């Protein structure tokens, strides 16, 4: 893919990390779809779960709470799901687009932000393949669907809406780089 390795600046309480990028600003929007700078497209699997025309004001980025990106894509393109997103980003940084950026996708559920009700009507949804909250069983970490997560893929933290520490599935470096690239292209469109 012509990926480049770049060193990201240190974040507070974080060591310098090497990250695989698609290439800073090497993606763009053409015809409401994300494409590489050379014009080649990303995987596109159309979802039937769409609403009206969208003039986005926000980006909503959240985790899938599922086992694989492929499984999430299959579900979000199933009419029975009554859910969708614009992009799904795999743990390897792979990007699959499910909806054009000018159509409402059903990713935010009943939601509100700064006086806006129903954020699907105002936002582009980006789903990151991630199991989310985990349960500790002895020395192991498990997903809600029973899969084991290695300890090096777990961070213990307090969710903003909770008071106790929980285990959470970490995001991979390519999985952080890919939405940054996509978001830059979307915002600069």
Tab-separated table of C-alpha atoms in Angstrom:
chain	number	residue	atom	x	y	z
A	1	UNK	CA	0.000	0.000	0.000
A	2	UNK	CA	2.940	2.349	0.068
A	3	UNK	CA	2.668	2.698	3.843
A	4	UNK	CA	5.291	4.765	5.564
A	5	UNK	CA	6.693	4.437	9.058
A	6	UNK	CA	6.698	7.680	11.002
A	7	UNK	CA	7.599	8.438	14.592
A	8	UNK	CA	4.759	10.141	16.419
A	9	UNK	CA	5.544	12.793	18.991
A	10	UNK	CA	5.484	11.620	22.594
A	11	UNK	CA	2.157	11.888	24.331
A	12	UNK	CA	1.897	12.589	28.058
A	13	UNK	CA	2.737	9.451	30.040
A	14	UNK	CA	3.429	7.593	26.796
A	15	UNK	CA	6.683	6.438	25.199
A	16	UNK	CA	7.523	7.462	21.621
A	17	UNK	CA	5.856	5.003	19.297
A	18	UNK	CA	6.422	3.957	15.717
A	19	UNK	CA	3.266	3.936	13.682
A	20	UNK	CA	2.419	2.668	10.209
A	21	UNK	CA	0.608	5.393	8.306
A	22	UNK	CA	-1.101	5.410	4.944
A	23	UNK	CA	0.947	8.593	4.447
A	24	UNK	CA	0.045	11.946	5.964
A	25	UNK	CA	-2.822	13.393	3.917
A	26	UNK	CA	-2.346	10.538	1.444
A	27	UNK	CA	-6.082	9.856	1.413
A	28	UNK	CA	-8.793	12.079	0.005
A	29	UNK	CA	-12.525	12.124	-0.667
A	30	UNK	CA	-13.766	11.622	-4.227
A	31	UNK	CA	-17.466	11.227	-4.946
A	32	UNK	CA	-18.245	10.879	-1.216
A	33	UNK	CA	-15.842	7.943	-0.913
A	34	UNK	CA	-12.419	7.649	0.696
A	35	UNK	CA	-9.619	6.996	-1.804
A	36	UNK	CA	-5.836	6.899	-1.725
A	37	UNK	CA	-3.904	9.821	-3.201
A	38	UNK	CA	-3.200	7.702	-6.300
A	39	UNK	CA	-6.967	7.393	-6.857
A	40	UNK	CA	-7.277	3.729	-5.877
A	41	UNK	CA	-10.201	2.989	-3.632
A	42	UNK	CA	-10.523	1.210	-0.330
A	43	UNK	CA	-12.802	-1.789	0.088
A	44	UNK	CA	-16.434	-0.712	-0.272
A	45	UNK	CA	-19.289	-2.945	0.835
A	46	UNK	CA	-22.558	-1.067	0.533
A	47	UNK	CA	-24.921	-1.176	3.474
A	48	UNK	CA	-28.672	-1.056	2.864
A	49	UNK	CA	-29.061	0.605	6.281
A	50	UNK	CA	-29.029	4.235	5.196
A	51	UNK	CA	-31.069	7.348	5.746
A	52	UNK	CA	-31.520	10.620	3.926
A	53	UNK	CA	-28.875	12.953	2.554
A	54	UNK	CA	-26.297	14.054	5.108
A	55	UNK	CA	-24.427	17.304	5.536
A	56	UNK	CA	-22.078	16.196	8.332
A	57	UNK	CA	-21.007	18.465	11.157
A	58	UNK	CA	-19.317	15.894	13.411
A	59	UNK	CA	-17.289	12.707	13.397
A	60	UNK	CA	-18.344	9.959	15.799
A	61	UNK	CA	-15.654	7.345	16.408
A	62	UNK	CA	-16.466	4.319	18.520
A	63	UNK	CA	-15.618	0.648	18.986
A	64	UNK	CA	-17.571	-2.234	17.490
A	65	UNK	CA	-17.763	-4.443	20.622
A	66	UNK	CA	-17.387	-7.372	18.233
A	67	UNK	CA	-14.934	-10.151	17.426
A	68	UNK	CA	-13.586	-9.111	14.019
A	69	UNK	CA	-13.829	-6.282	11.529
A	70	UNK	CA	-15.178	-8.741	8.954
A	71	UNK	CA	-17.925	-9.832	11.366
A	72	UNK	CA	-18.835	-6.211	12.070
A	73	UNK	CA	-18.956	-5.437	8.343
A	74	UNK	CA	-21.211	-8.431	7.714
A	75	UNK	CA	-23.555	-7.334	10.504
A	76	UNK	CA	-23.619	-3.648	9.529
A	77	UNK	CA	-24.495	-4.575	5.926
A	78	UNK	CA	-27.326	-6.890	7.002
A	79	UNK	CA	-30.792	-5.268	6.784
A	80	UNK	CA	-31.767	-7.038	10.029
A	81	UNK	CA	-29.102	-5.063	11.920
A	82	UNK	CA	-30.865	-1.738	11.405
A	83	UNK	CA	-27.392	-0.298	12.058
A	84	UNK	CA	-24.527	0.879	9.884
A	85	UNK	CA	-21.484	3.125	9.778
A	86	UNK	CA	-19.538	4.994	7.148
A	87	UNK	CA	-16.207	3.274	7.852
A	88	UNK	CA	-15.035	0.164	9.690
A	89	UNK	CA	-11.344	0.069	10.580
A	90	UNK	CA	-9.720	-3.275	11.353
A	91	UNK	CA	-7.059	-3.917	13.968
A	92	UNK	CA	-4.516	-4.009	11.121
A	93	UNK	CA	-5.576	-0.506	9.985
A	94	UNK	CA	-7.553	-1.793	6.990
A	95	UNK	CA	-10.428	0.467	5.993
A	96	UNK	CA	-13.773	-0.669	4.601
A	97	UNK	CA	-16.354	1.932	3.641
A	98	UNK	CA	-20.010	0.969	4.001
A	99	UNK	CA	-21.795	4.225	3.191
A	100	UNK	CA	-21.000	7.330	1.152
A	101	UNK	CA	-20.214	10.358	3.304
A	102	UNK	CA	-23.283	12.232	2.029
A	103	UNK	CA	-25.781	9.690	3.409
A	104	UNK	CA	-26.975	9.159	6.971
A	105	UNK	CA	-25.648	5.943	8.510
A	106	UNK	CA	-27.217	4.460	11.654
A	107	UNK	CA	-24.249	4.310	14.036
A	108	UNK	CA	-25.045	6.584	16.982
A	109	UNK	CA	-28.395	5.229	18.199
A	110	UNK	CA	-30.439	7.504	20.467
A	111	UNK	CA	-27.869	10.219	21.044
A	112	UNK	CA	-27.393	13.903	21.685
A	113	UNK	CA	-24.571	16.422	21.649
A	114	UNK	CA	-24.626	20.163	22.266
A	115	UNK	CA	-28.356	20.488	21.710
A	116	UNK	CA	-28.477	18.173	18.705
A	117	UNK	CA	-30.720	15.114	19.052
A	118	UNK	CA	-30.072	11.968	16.984
A	119	UNK	CA	-26.424	12.360	16.024
A	120	UNK	CA	-26.831	10.057	13.014
A	121	UNK	CA	-28.415	13.053	11.267
A	122	UNK	CA	-25.318	15.220	11.809
A	123	UNK	CA	-22.305	12.911	11.824
A	124	UNK	CA	-20.053	10.511	9.992
A	125	UNK	CA	-19.606	7.243	11.897
A	126	UNK	CA	-16.262	5.468	12.113
A	127	UNK	CA	-16.212	2.068	13.832
A	128	UNK	CA	-12.942	0.649	15.183
A	129	UNK	CA	-12.715	-3.146	15.472
A	130	UNK	CA	-12.363	-3.534	19.222
A	131	UNK	CA	-14.010	-5.760	21.815
A	132	UNK	CA	-14.492	-2.893	24.276
A	133	UNK	CA	-15.017	-3.616	27.950
A	134	UNK	CA	-13.516	-6.866	29.226
A	135	UNK	CA	-14.075	-9.122	32.216
A	136	UNK	CA	-11.244	-10.591	34.227
A	137	UNK	CA	-11.613	-14.326	34.842
A	138	UNK	CA	-8.732	-15.405	37.088
A	139	UNK	CA	-5.624	-14.190	35.267
A	140	UNK	CA	-7.357	-14.029	31.865
A	141	UNK	CA	-9.333	-11.268	30.173
A	142	UNK	CA	-12.522	-12.174	28.284
A	143	UNK	CA	-14.879	-10.343	25.957
A	144	UNK	CA	-18.633	-10.281	26.451
A	145	UNK	CA	-18.807	-13.000	23.772
A	146	UNK	CA	-16.258	-15.240	25.536
A	147	UNK	CA	-13.085	-14.645	23.507
A	148	UNK	CA	-9.779	-14.424	25.366
A	149	UNK	CA	-7.752	-11.222	25.013
A	150	UNK	CA	-4.002	-11.351	25.749
A	151	UNK	CA	-2.926	-9.239	28.749
A	152	UNK	CA	-0.714	-7.089	26.494
A	153	UNK	CA	-3.885	-5.970	24.651
A	154	UNK	CA	-5.632	-4.786	27.842
A	155	UNK	CA	-5.595	-1.442	29.583
A	156	UNK	CA	-7.183	-0.968	32.984
A	157	UNK	CA	-8.990	2.347	33.265
A	158	UNK	CA	-12.088	4.072	34.613
A	159	UNK	CA	-14.770	4.826	32.003
A	160	UNK	CA	-16.076	8.402	32.165
A	161	UNK	CA	-19.539	7.108	33.127
A	162	UNK	CA	-18.329	4.632	35.748
A	163	UNK	CA	-16.519	4.829	39.073
A	164	UNK	CA	-14.506	1.593	39.115
A	165	UNK	CA	-11.529	0.396	37.106
A	166	UNK	CA	-12.328	-2.016	34.268
A	167	UNK	CA	-10.315	-3.834	31.631
A	168	UNK	CA	-10.581	-2.449	28.089
A	169	UNK	CA	-9.315	-3.820	24.797
A	170	UNK	CA	-6.506	-1.581	23.506
A	171	UNK	CA	-6.355	-0.144	20.009
A	172	UNK	CA	-3.463	-1.005	17.703
A	173	UNK	CA	-1.148	1.647	16.282
A	174	UNK	CA	-2.316	1.155	12.666
A	175	UNK	CA	-5.883	1.348	13.943
A	176	UNK	CA	-5.174	4.774	15.438
A	177	UNK	CA	-3.313	6.010	12.354
A	178	UNK	CA	-6.025	5.016	9.862
A	179	UNK	CA	-8.889	7.049	11.392
A	180	UNK	CA	-6.544	10.021	11.816
A	181	UNK	CA	-5.814	9.904	8.094
A	182	UNK	CA	-9.476	9.381	7.171
A	183	UNK	CA	-10.628	12.107	9.556
A	184	UNK	CA	-8.130	14.573	8.098
A	185	UNK	CA	-9.478	13.924	4.616
A	186	UNK	CA	-13.110	14.182	5.750
A	187	UNK	CA	-12.614	17.399	7.719
A	188	UNK	CA	-10.592	19.009	4.939
A	189	UNK	CA	-13.154	18.092	2.263
